[in-house]
Short mmCIF file of C-alpha atoms in Angstrom, two decimals:
data_model
loop_
_atom_site.label_atom_id
_atom_site.label_comp_id
_atom_site.label_asym_id
_atom_site.label_seq_id
_atom_site.Cartn_x
_atom_site.Cartn_y
_atom_site.Cartn_z
CA MET A 1 2.51 4.77 -17.10
CA SER A 2 4.19 4.05 -13.41
CA GLY A 3 3.60 0.37 -13.70
CA ILE A 4 1.50 -2.84 -12.94
CA TYR A 5 0.36 -4.26 -9.62
CA ILE A 6 -0.45 -7.97 -9.82
CA HIS A 7 -2.83 -9.15 -7.11
CA ILE A 8 -2.25 -12.61 -5.81
CA PRO A 9 -5.61 -13.68 -3.83
CA PHE A 10 -4.57 -16.61 -1.74
CA CYS A 11 -3.36 -16.89 1.54
CA LYS A 12 -2.56 -19.39 4.20
CA GLN A 13 -4.72 -18.13 6.94
CA SER A 14 -6.98 -15.26 7.50
CA CYS A 15 -5.62 -12.15 9.50
CA HIS A 16 -8.13 -11.28 11.49
CA TYR A 17 -7.76 -7.31 10.94
CA CYS A 18 -7.80 -8.17 6.96
CA ASP A 19 -10.36 -7.11 5.07
CA PHE A 20 -8.62 -7.60 1.39
CA HIS A 21 -9.53 -9.98 -1.16
CA PHE A 22 -8.10 -13.24 -0.46
CA SER A 23 -9.06 -17.35 -0.52
CA THR A 24 -7.09 -19.93 1.82
CA SER A 25 -7.76 -22.52 -0.17
CA MET A 26 -4.89 -23.23 -2.95
CA LYS A 27 -7.06 -25.33 -5.02
CA LYS A 28 -7.25 -22.86 -7.89
CA LYS A 29 -3.71 -21.11 -7.65
CA ASP A 30 -2.31 -23.07 -10.61
CA ALA A 31 -5.49 -21.79 -12.48
CA MET A 32 -5.13 -18.20 -11.31
CA VAL A 33 -1.54 -17.58 -12.16
CA LEU A 34 -2.25 -18.45 -16.19
CA ALA A 35 -5.57 -16.53 -15.75
CA LEU A 36 -3.21 -14.00 -14.39
CA ALA A 37 -0.99 -14.21 -17.54
CA LYS A 38 -4.11 -14.05 -19.48
CA GLU A 39 -4.95 -11.01 -18.34
CA ILE A 40 -1.77 -9.51 -19.09
CA LEU A 41 -1.82 -10.15 -22.22
CA MET A 42 -5.42 -9.32 -22.92
CA ARG A 43 -4.57 -5.91 -21.60
CA LYS A 44 -1.36 -5.49 -23.25
CA THR A 45 -2.86 -2.37 -25.87
CA GLU A 46 -4.18 -0.34 -23.01
CA PHE A 47 -1.09 1.81 -22.08
CA GLN A 48 1.46 0.49 -25.46
CA ASN A 49 2.86 3.96 -25.78
CA ASP A 50 4.04 3.82 -22.24
CA SER A 51 6.92 2.09 -19.92
CA VAL A 52 6.32 0.05 -17.13
CA GLU A 53 8.41 1.46 -14.37
CA THR A 54 7.24 -0.65 -11.40
CA ILE A 55 5.97 -4.61 -11.16
CA TYR A 56 4.06 -5.02 -7.78
CA PHE A 57 3.41 -8.34 -6.15
CA GLY A 58 0.39 -7.78 -3.77
CA GLY A 59 -2.07 -9.80 -1.68
CA GLY A 60 -3.03 -11.80 -0.28
CA THR A 61 0.27 -13.36 0.24
CA PRO A 62 2.29 -13.52 -3.38
CA SER A 63 5.17 -15.45 -1.27
CA VAL A 64 2.67 -18.24 -1.63
CA LEU A 65 3.38 -18.65 -5.27
CA THR A 66 6.75 -20.55 -6.31
CA SER A 67 9.77 -18.83 -7.58
CA ASP A 68 8.76 -20.11 -10.88
CA GLU A 69 5.43 -18.94 -10.99
CA ILE A 70 6.41 -15.34 -10.25
CA ASN A 71 9.42 -15.63 -12.60
CA PHE A 72 6.50 -16.76 -15.24
CA LEU A 73 4.27 -13.22 -14.26
CA ILE A 74 7.47 -11.25 -14.89
CA ASN A 75 8.26 -12.76 -17.83
CA GLU A 76 5.06 -12.07 -19.16
CA VAL A 77 4.87 -8.58 -18.29
CA TYR A 78 8.20 -8.14 -20.22
CA ALA A 79 7.11 -10.04 -23.47
CA ASN A 80 3.52 -7.51 -23.63
CA PHE A 81 4.97 -4.31 -22.23
CA LYS A 82 7.86 -1.97 -22.96
CA VAL A 83 9.71 -1.85 -19.05
CA VAL A 84 12.20 0.35 -18.48
CA GLU A 85 15.57 -0.99 -17.67
CA ASN A 86 15.61 -0.87 -13.96
CA PRO A 87 12.33 -1.40 -13.01
CA GLU A 88 11.56 -1.80 -8.95
CA ILE A 89 9.85 -4.93 -8.92
CA THR A 90 8.70 -5.75 -5.38
CA LEU A 91 7.10 -8.84 -3.51
CA GLU A 92 5.20 -8.51 -0.65
CA ALA A 93 5.85 -11.73 1.15
CA ASN A 94 5.15 -13.49 4.77
CA PRO A 95 8.18 -14.61 7.19
CA ASP A 96 6.81 -17.50 7.30
CA ASP A 97 7.52 -18.07 3.69
CA LEU A 98 11.21 -16.40 3.61
CA SER A 99 13.42 -19.16 4.25
CA GLU A 100 17.07 -18.64 3.57
CA GLU A 101 16.93 -21.08 0.56
CA ARG A 102 13.57 -19.15 -0.69
CA ILE A 103 15.58 -15.67 -0.12
CA ILE A 104 18.62 -16.70 -2.29
CA GLU A 105 15.73 -17.96 -4.97
CA LEU A 106 14.20 -14.74 -5.10
CA SER A 107 17.54 -12.87 -5.17
CA LYS A 108 18.79 -14.51 -8.44
CA SER A 109 15.21 -13.55 -10.23
CA LYS A 110 14.38 -9.90 -11.11
CA ILE A 111 12.40 -9.00 -8.01
CA ASN A 112 14.54 -6.27 -6.36
CA ARG A 113 12.51 -5.48 -3.58
CA LEU A 114 10.72 -7.19 -0.38
CA SER A 115 8.39 -5.88 1.45
CA ILE A 116 7.80 -7.89 4.44
CA GLY A 117 4.77 -8.18 6.54
CA ILE A 118 6.28 -8.25 9.97
CA GLN A 119 3.48 -6.42 12.14
CA SER A 120 5.19 -6.78 15.23
CA PHE A 121 7.97 -8.59 16.82
CA PHE A 122 5.68 -10.03 19.86
CA GLU A 123 4.38 -13.06 20.21
CA GLU A 124 1.30 -11.87 21.80
CA ASP A 125 0.41 -9.52 19.24
CA LEU A 126 1.15 -11.85 16.42
CA GLN A 127 -1.47 -14.23 17.99
CA LEU A 128 -3.95 -11.73 18.65
CA MET A 129 -3.64 -11.00 14.79
CA ASN A 130 -3.76 -14.36 13.90
CA ARG A 131 -0.22 -14.29 12.20
CA ALA A 132 0.93 -17.29 9.99
CA HIS A 133 4.31 -16.70 11.28
CA ASN A 134 5.93 -16.12 15.07
CA SER A 135 8.65 -13.61 16.34
CA ALA A 136 11.52 -16.01 16.04
CA GLU A 137 10.67 -16.32 11.79
CA ALA A 138 10.13 -12.52 12.06
CA LYS A 139 13.64 -11.66 13.08
CA LYS A 140 15.37 -14.59 11.26
CA CYS A 141 13.91 -13.78 7.85
CA LEU A 142 15.04 -9.92 8.29
CA GLN A 143 18.60 -11.12 9.04
CA ILE A 144 18.77 -13.35 6.26
CA ALA A 145 16.97 -10.98 3.50
CA SER A 146 19.35 -7.93 4.24
CA GLN A 147 22.37 -10.19 3.14
CA TYR A 148 20.73 -10.87 -0.02
CA PHE A 149 18.76 -7.68 -0.91
CA ASP A 150 19.47 -3.86 -0.71
CA ASN A 151 15.83 -2.99 -0.81
CA ILE A 152 13.75 -4.15 1.85
CA SER A 153 10.44 -2.54 3.65
CA LEU A 154 8.93 -4.03 6.52
CA ASP A 155 5.26 -3.33 8.03
CA LEU A 156 4.40 -2.51 11.42
CA ILE A 157 0.92 -2.10 13.26
CA TYR A 158 0.61 -0.14 16.03
CA GLY A 159 -2.63 1.07 18.33
CA ILE A 160 -2.70 -2.82 19.10
CA PRO A 161 -4.79 -3.12 22.23
CA ALA A 162 -2.63 -3.39 25.54
CA MET A 163 0.03 -2.19 23.63
CA SER A 164 2.10 0.18 26.06
CA ASN A 165 4.44 3.49 24.48
CA GLU A 166 7.44 1.25 25.72
CA LYS A 167 6.23 -1.74 23.84
CA TRP A 168 5.84 0.36 20.82
CA GLU A 169 9.20 1.85 20.92
CA GLN A 170 10.87 -1.90 21.25
CA ASN A 171 9.08 -2.77 18.17
CA ILE A 172 10.39 0.14 16.48
CA ASP A 173 14.19 -0.12 17.93
CA THR A 174 14.06 -4.41 16.80
CA ALA A 175 13.12 -2.91 13.18
CA LEU A 176 16.12 -0.35 13.05
CA SER A 177 18.38 -2.71 14.28
CA PHE A 178 18.40 -4.90 11.17
CA GLY A 179 19.38 -1.72 8.99
CA ILE A 180 15.84 -2.02 6.95
CA PRO A 181 16.01 1.09 4.80
CA HIS A 182 12.09 1.72 4.47
CA ILE A 183 9.48 0.97 7.05
CA SER A 184 5.47 1.33 6.60
CA SER A 185 3.40 1.43 9.34
CA TYR A 186 -0.33 1.31 9.98
CA ALA A 187 -2.86 1.87 12.71
CA LEU A 188 -4.70 -1.42 13.41
CA THR A 189 -8.23 -0.63 12.24
CA VAL A 190 -11.48 -2.29 12.95
CA GLU A 191 -13.21 -2.83 9.32
CA PRO A 192 -16.76 -4.61 8.89
CA LYS A 193 -16.72 -8.32 8.17
CA THR A 194 -13.59 -9.04 9.79
CA ALA A 195 -12.89 -11.85 12.62
CA LEU A 196 -11.49 -8.70 14.46
CA LYS A 197 -14.57 -6.94 14.84
CA LYS A 198 -16.45 -9.81 15.55
CA LEU A 199 -13.77 -10.58 18.92
CA ILE A 200 -14.50 -7.24 19.96
CA GLN A 201 -18.23 -7.16 19.68
CA THR A 202 -18.09 -10.34 21.87
CA GLY A 203 -15.98 -8.87 24.46
CA ALA A 204 -13.01 -11.13 23.65
CA ILE A 205 -10.54 -8.50 22.43
CA ALA A 206 -10.30 -4.81 23.75
CA ALA A 207 -11.06 -2.16 21.26
CA PRO A 208 -8.63 0.27 19.87
CA LYS A 209 -8.55 3.51 21.10
CA ASP A 210 -7.73 6.48 19.21
CA GLU A 211 -5.50 8.31 21.67
CA VAL A 212 -3.47 4.94 21.69
CA ALA A 213 -2.74 4.93 18.27
CA GLU A 214 -2.12 8.45 18.44
CA ALA A 215 0.46 8.18 20.88
CA HIS A 216 2.22 5.43 19.06
CA PHE A 217 2.23 7.52 15.64
CA MET A 218 3.72 10.43 17.40
CA ILE A 219 6.60 8.03 18.83
CA LEU A 220 7.06 6.52 15.52
CA VAL A 221 7.52 10.01 13.38
CA ASP A 222 9.99 10.98 16.12
CA LYS A 223 12.11 8.06 16.30
CA LEU A 224 12.38 7.15 12.58
CA GLU A 225 13.02 10.86 11.82
CA ALA A 226 15.82 10.58 14.50
CA ASN A 227 16.95 7.45 12.68
CA GLY A 228 17.51 9.24 9.20
CA PHE A 229 13.94 8.28 7.44
CA VAL A 230 12.21 10.74 5.81
CA HIS A 231 8.17 10.91 6.49
CA TYR A 232 7.20 10.85 2.78
CA GLU A 233 3.67 10.04 2.83
CA LEU A 234 1.56 9.34 6.10
CA SER A 235 2.10 5.71 6.92
CA ASN A 236 5.46 5.73 4.91
CA PHE A 237 8.96 6.07 5.97
CA GLY A 238 12.14 5.57 3.67
CA LYS A 239 15.79 6.65 3.92
CA PRO A 240 16.44 8.84 1.00
CA ASP A 241 16.59 6.83 -2.57
CA TYR A 242 14.42 4.06 -0.88
CA PHE A 243 11.04 5.61 -1.23
CA SER A 244 8.11 2.86 -2.59
CA LYS A 245 8.52 4.25 -6.52
CA ASN A 246 5.25 1.85 -7.01
CA ASN A 247 3.23 3.66 -4.31
CA SER A 248 4.42 7.21 -4.56
CA ALA A 249 3.27 6.93 -8.24
CA TYR A 250 -0.25 6.17 -7.11
CA TRP A 251 0.17 9.02 -4.65
CA LEU A 252 1.36 11.32 -7.56
CA GLY A 253 -1.49 10.58 -9.81
CA LYS A 254 0.11 8.41 -12.71
CA LYS A 255 -1.36 6.00 -14.52
CA TYR A 256 -1.25 2.12 -13.27
CA PHE A 257 -3.14 -0.77 -14.03
CA GLY A 258 -3.85 -3.85 -11.73
CA ILE A 259 -4.04 -7.49 -12.81
CA GLY A 260 -5.88 -9.82 -11.00
CA PRO A 261 -9.44 -10.00 -8.89
CA SER A 262 -10.30 -7.07 -6.84
CA ALA A 263 -7.32 -5.36 -8.51
CA HIS A 264 -7.60 -1.43 -9.33
CA SER A 265 -6.50 0.61 -12.57
CA TYR A 266 -6.47 4.00 -13.20
CA ASP A 267 -5.65 5.88 -16.48
CA GLY A 268 -5.64 9.39 -16.06
CA VAL A 269 -9.26 9.88 -16.50
CA SER A 270 -11.30 6.75 -15.22
CA ARG A 271 -11.00 4.33 -12.91
CA SER A 272 -11.64 0.18 -12.86
CA TRP A 273 -11.79 -2.61 -10.59
CA ASN A 274 -11.76 -6.32 -11.23
CA ILE A 275 -14.23 -8.51 -9.67
CA ALA A 276 -13.44 -9.43 -6.22
CA ASN A 277 -14.26 -13.10 -6.27
CA ASN A 278 -11.97 -15.51 -7.75
CA ALA A 279 -14.30 -18.07 -9.30
CA LEU A 280 -16.02 -15.12 -11.46
CA TYR A 281 -12.67 -13.51 -12.34
CA LEU A 282 -11.29 -17.36 -13.88
CA LYS A 283 -14.65 -17.85 -15.46
CA GLY A 284 -14.40 -14.26 -17.20
CA ILE A 285 -10.63 -14.81 -18.36
CA GLN A 286 -11.52 -17.99 -19.61
CA GLU A 287 -14.24 -16.43 -21.89
CA ASP A 288 -11.84 -13.79 -23.11
CA ALA A 289 -14.03 -11.15 -20.99
CA LEU A 290 -12.36 -9.04 -18.57
CA PRO A 291 -14.95 -8.83 -15.54
CA ASN A 292 -14.11 -5.41 -14.25
CA GLU A 293 -16.44 -1.87 -13.66
CA ILE A 294 -14.91 1.18 -14.87
CA GLU A 295 -16.00 4.69 -13.49
CA VAL A 296 -15.07 8.02 -15.54
CA LEU A 297 -14.38 10.67 -12.74
CA SER A 298 -15.68 13.89 -12.76
CA ILE A 299 -13.60 16.95 -11.87
CA ALA A 300 -14.70 16.57 -8.30
CA ASP A 301 -13.47 13.15 -8.05
CA ARG A 302 -10.18 14.00 -9.43
CA TYR A 303 -10.26 16.93 -7.31
CA ASN A 304 -10.87 15.08 -4.12
CA GLU A 305 -8.34 12.63 -4.88
CA TYR A 306 -5.69 14.92 -5.53
CA ILE A 307 -6.52 16.72 -1.91
CA MET A 308 -6.57 12.83 -0.30
CA THR A 309 -3.40 11.96 -1.67
CA GLY A 310 -1.52 15.34 -1.76
CA LEU A 311 -1.74 16.04 2.08
CA ARG A 312 -0.78 12.49 2.71
CA THR A 313 2.78 12.93 1.26
CA ILE A 314 5.59 15.77 1.86
CA TRP A 315 4.52 16.61 -1.84
CA GLY A 316 1.61 18.42 -0.33
CA VAL A 317 -1.34 19.82 -2.56
CA SER A 318 -0.29 23.01 -4.99
CA LEU A 319 -2.51 25.61 -5.01
CA THR A 320 -1.10 26.31 -8.34
CA ILE A 321 -2.09 22.65 -9.59
CA ILE A 322 -5.39 23.34 -8.13
CA GLU A 323 -6.01 26.43 -10.40
CA ASN A 324 -4.55 25.28 -13.44
CA GLU A 325 -6.20 21.59 -13.62
CA PHE A 326 -9.57 22.68 -11.71
CA GLY A 327 -10.34 26.10 -11.88
CA SER A 328 -10.81 29.14 -9.66
CA GLU A 329 -13.90 27.72 -8.19
CA TYR A 330 -12.07 24.90 -6.84
CA LEU A 331 -9.12 27.05 -5.59
CA SER A 332 -11.58 29.47 -3.91
CA TYR A 333 -13.49 26.17 -2.17
CA LEU A 334 -10.22 24.98 -0.92
CA LYS A 335 -8.98 28.50 0.58
CA LYS A 336 -12.24 28.78 1.96
CA GLN A 337 -12.36 25.39 3.72
CA THR A 338 -8.70 25.29 5.09
CA GLN A 339 -8.94 28.59 6.73
CA LYS A 340 -10.06 27.10 10.16
CA PHE A 341 -7.45 24.54 9.70
CA LEU A 342 -5.14 27.10 9.46
CA ASP A 343 -5.87 28.73 12.52
CA ASP A 344 -5.95 25.54 14.55
CA ASP A 345 -2.29 25.06 13.25
CA LEU A 346 -3.34 21.55 11.62
CA VAL A 347 -1.81 22.68 7.73
CA PHE A 348 0.33 25.48 6.57
CA ILE A 349 1.01 27.07 3.68
CA GLU A 350 4.23 27.39 2.10
CA ASN A 351 5.85 27.99 -1.43
CA ASN A 352 1.95 27.61 -2.36
CA VAL A 353 1.46 24.65 -1.41
CA LEU A 354 -0.47 23.26 1.19
CA LYS A 355 0.64 20.60 4.06
CA PRO A 356 -0.28 19.38 7.28
CA THR A 357 1.87 20.44 10.42
CA PRO A 358 3.31 17.80 12.70
CA LYS A 359 0.49 18.35 15.04
CA GLY A 360 -1.93 17.77 12.06
CA LYS A 361 -0.50 14.74 10.13
CA PHE A 362 -2.27 12.16 12.46
CA LEU A 363 -6.17 13.62 11.36
CA THR A 364 -4.98 14.01 7.82
CA ASP A 365 -7.58 11.95 6.38
CA GLY A 366 -10.29 13.63 8.27
CA ILE A 367 -8.86 16.71 7.35
CA ALA A 368 -9.06 15.97 3.35
CA SER A 369 -12.53 14.72 3.88
CA ASP A 370 -13.79 18.44 5.14
CA LEU A 371 -11.78 19.71 1.82
CA PHE A 372 -13.78 17.68 -0.32
CA TYR A 373 -15.98 19.33 -2.98
CA LEU A 374 -19.29 17.64 -2.10
CA ASN A 375 -21.35 19.55 -5.33
CA LEU A 376 -20.65 16.73 -7.59
CA GLU A 377 -21.64 17.23 -11.61
#
């Protein structure tokens, strides 16, 4: 098994762009921590023959939990599963939660990797996104965290309206100045039912432009690769030996399961997801009934997932795996659908592995959707 994802569904405030499941009310936080621990216990038999390689606290904002609460949940995993000797244990955290005292506390726990939601080092960007921290907090927490943690990732968002190429380069340069070995970077995306969507509809904020995001993406790739980072997944850049083991396992199709409301699980043949409602999740767990839905994946589903994840990574899509795992019909289909992208220099095949070219990287998701097998069983 790859690992365990633990979803902490609480945030201090709502970021304008976010469509993840969370609540800004902390009233049920204590009950939720106990419910998460109970779900870990309830599911201990699911992967009893596998070992846990990674534990990942995501959200939401996991850093709203106390260190004692985080340690309690980690200990529950250890009590109910076989855990490898040196697992990667990641905590997503926001700068406003990372005081020096808190960082020192976390450094004394089993947490050995921090993923810090910086997003931007400019005040106006943070205000536009309604982030809970300011620029000074972002810089200070990185300066302190890098003294106590070797394995740190930070998030940056590009394609923000009115962000010039020069300003985006300054964001990247500031991130690099802290010697952080991993950077995740995403285009600002307008999701339905978010505050950002409403602000754009009312004209309060300009809509992001694809051409701006693409220019920022190209700058990002060039600068980070020039500084020794490997662009190992569409949105992720790591120094050698600092790739996210947790996320890499998702992209490589390993088993994992998610604890908490809205969390997803995958066992190789089926996918399941917990209800995205805190109250109903708590009620189900209290009644010893996991409130989730399960979907058994067809061959076409698994093929499509492999295409999507493979094209986004440096490992690409192996034509040998396509033939061996899915059959000659799928291989023939893939070759036929791929030809136009080969002709346009958006993808290439090397050592029987399909990968995007530098020109095609930004278009990866669109290319993948055109390679999907749509005649579902």
